[in-house]
């Protein structure tokens, strides 16, 4: 089977980061892989909102509350399998949803 260009790009990035061998282990050490991948939101939008974070089992949950829509809520589950993110683009999508939908998330 012929591999795509994307396959080779991802393989090269994983090799350059020195984590390619981590994906071959069973189970994958996802904490080591995630270490540099977690992004925390910055900017005035997030400073102006009431943001709280809490744990449920082993998952971190972040809640963004607005005064505009106290009776509406959106549950946003970002993609990225079980080892990725939340990345910067996930927070940007969430900001757009909160602003345009006037909802809590």
PDB file of C-alpha atoms in Angstrom, residues 8-56:
ATOM      1  CA  UNK A   8       5.278  11.002   5.758  1.00  0.00           C
ATOM      2  CA  UNK A   9       4.883  14.515   7.181  1.00  0.00           C
ATOM      3  CA  UNK A  10       3.416  13.180  10.450  1.00  0.00           C
ATOM      4  CA  UNK A  11       6.070  10.460  10.654  1.00  0.00           C
ATOM      5  CA  UNK A  12       8.842  13.034  10.176  1.00  0.00           C
ATOM      6  CA  UNK A  13       7.395  15.392  12.812  1.00  0.00           C
ATOM      7  CA  UNK A  14       7.089  12.529  15.309  1.00  0.00           C
ATOM      8  CA  UNK A  15      10.691  11.512  14.630  1.00  0.00           C
ATOM      9  CA  UNK A  16      11.952  15.096  14.983  1.00  0.00           C
ATOM     10  CA  UNK A  17      10.096  15.508  18.278  1.00  0.00           C
ATOM     11  CA  UNK A  18      11.608  12.212  19.455  1.00  0.00           C
ATOM     12  CA  UNK A  19       8.235  10.661  20.289  1.00  0.00           C
ATOM     13  CA  UNK A  20       7.754   8.232  17.403  1.00  0.00           C
ATOM     14  CA  UNK A  21       8.832   5.275  19.540  1.00  0.00           C
ATOM     15  CA  UNK A  22       6.311   6.296  22.236  1.00  0.00           C
ATOM     16  CA  UNK A  23       3.451   5.571  19.835  1.00  0.00           C
ATOM     17  CA  UNK A  24       4.755   2.012  19.340  1.00  0.00           C
ATOM     18  CA  UNK A  25       4.487   1.134  23.037  1.00  0.00           C
ATOM     19  CA  UNK A  26       1.509  -0.676  24.474  1.00  0.00           C
ATOM     20  CA  UNK A  27      -0.022   1.115  26.288  1.00  0.00           C
ATOM     21  CA  UNK A  28       0.969   4.517  24.921  1.00  0.00           C
ATOM     22  CA  UNK A  29       2.418   6.827  27.570  1.00  0.00           C
ATOM     23  CA  UNK A  30      -0.097   9.538  26.741  1.00  0.00           C
ATOM     24  CA  UNK A  31       1.016  11.795  29.606  1.00  0.00           C
ATOM     25  CA  UNK A  32       4.510  12.036  28.106  1.00  0.00           C
ATOM     26  CA  UNK A  33       3.109  12.613  24.616  1.00  0.00           C
ATOM     27  CA  UNK A  34       0.652  15.295  25.819  1.00  0.00           C
ATOM     28  CA  UNK A  35       3.185  17.227  27.897  1.00  0.00           C
ATOM     29  CA  UNK A  36       3.878  19.891  25.251  1.00  0.00           C
ATOM     30  CA  UNK A  37       0.495  19.702  23.558  1.00  0.00           C
ATOM     31  CA  UNK A  38      -1.846  21.228  26.130  1.00  0.00           C
ATOM     32  CA  UNK A  39      -2.759  24.856  25.474  1.00  0.00           C
ATOM     33  CA  UNK A  40      -4.272  27.173  28.079  1.00  0.00           C
ATOM     34  CA  UNK A  41      -6.495  30.010  26.832  1.00  0.00           C
ATOM     35  CA  UNK A  42      -5.133  33.543  26.887  1.00  0.00           C
ATOM     36  CA  UNK A  43      -6.496  36.915  25.932  1.00  0.00           C
ATOM     37  CA  UNK A  44      -9.084  39.419  27.072  1.00  0.00           C
ATOM     38  CA  UNK A  45     -12.056  37.241  26.092  1.00  0.00           C
ATOM     39  CA  UNK A  46     -11.101  34.585  28.638  1.00  0.00           C
ATOM     40  CA  UNK A  47     -10.185  37.167  31.289  1.00  0.00           C
ATOM     41  CA  UNK A  48     -13.623  38.796  30.992  1.00  0.00           C
ATOM     42  CA  UNK A  49     -15.564  35.547  31.424  1.00  0.00           C
ATOM     43  CA  UNK A  50     -16.168  33.551  34.571  1.00  0.00           C
ATOM     44  CA  UNK A  51     -13.983  30.499  33.895  1.00  0.00           C
ATOM     45  CA  UNK A  52     -13.756  27.572  36.285  1.00  0.00           C
ATOM     46  CA  UNK A  53     -11.939  24.262  35.947  1.00  0.00           C
ATOM     47  CA  UNK A  54     -12.571  21.038  37.826  1.00  0.00           C
ATOM     48  CA  UNK A  55     -11.824  17.324  37.597  1.00  0.00           C
ATOM     49  CA  UNK A  56     -14.226  14.469  36.892  1.00  0.00           C
TER      50      UNK A  56
END
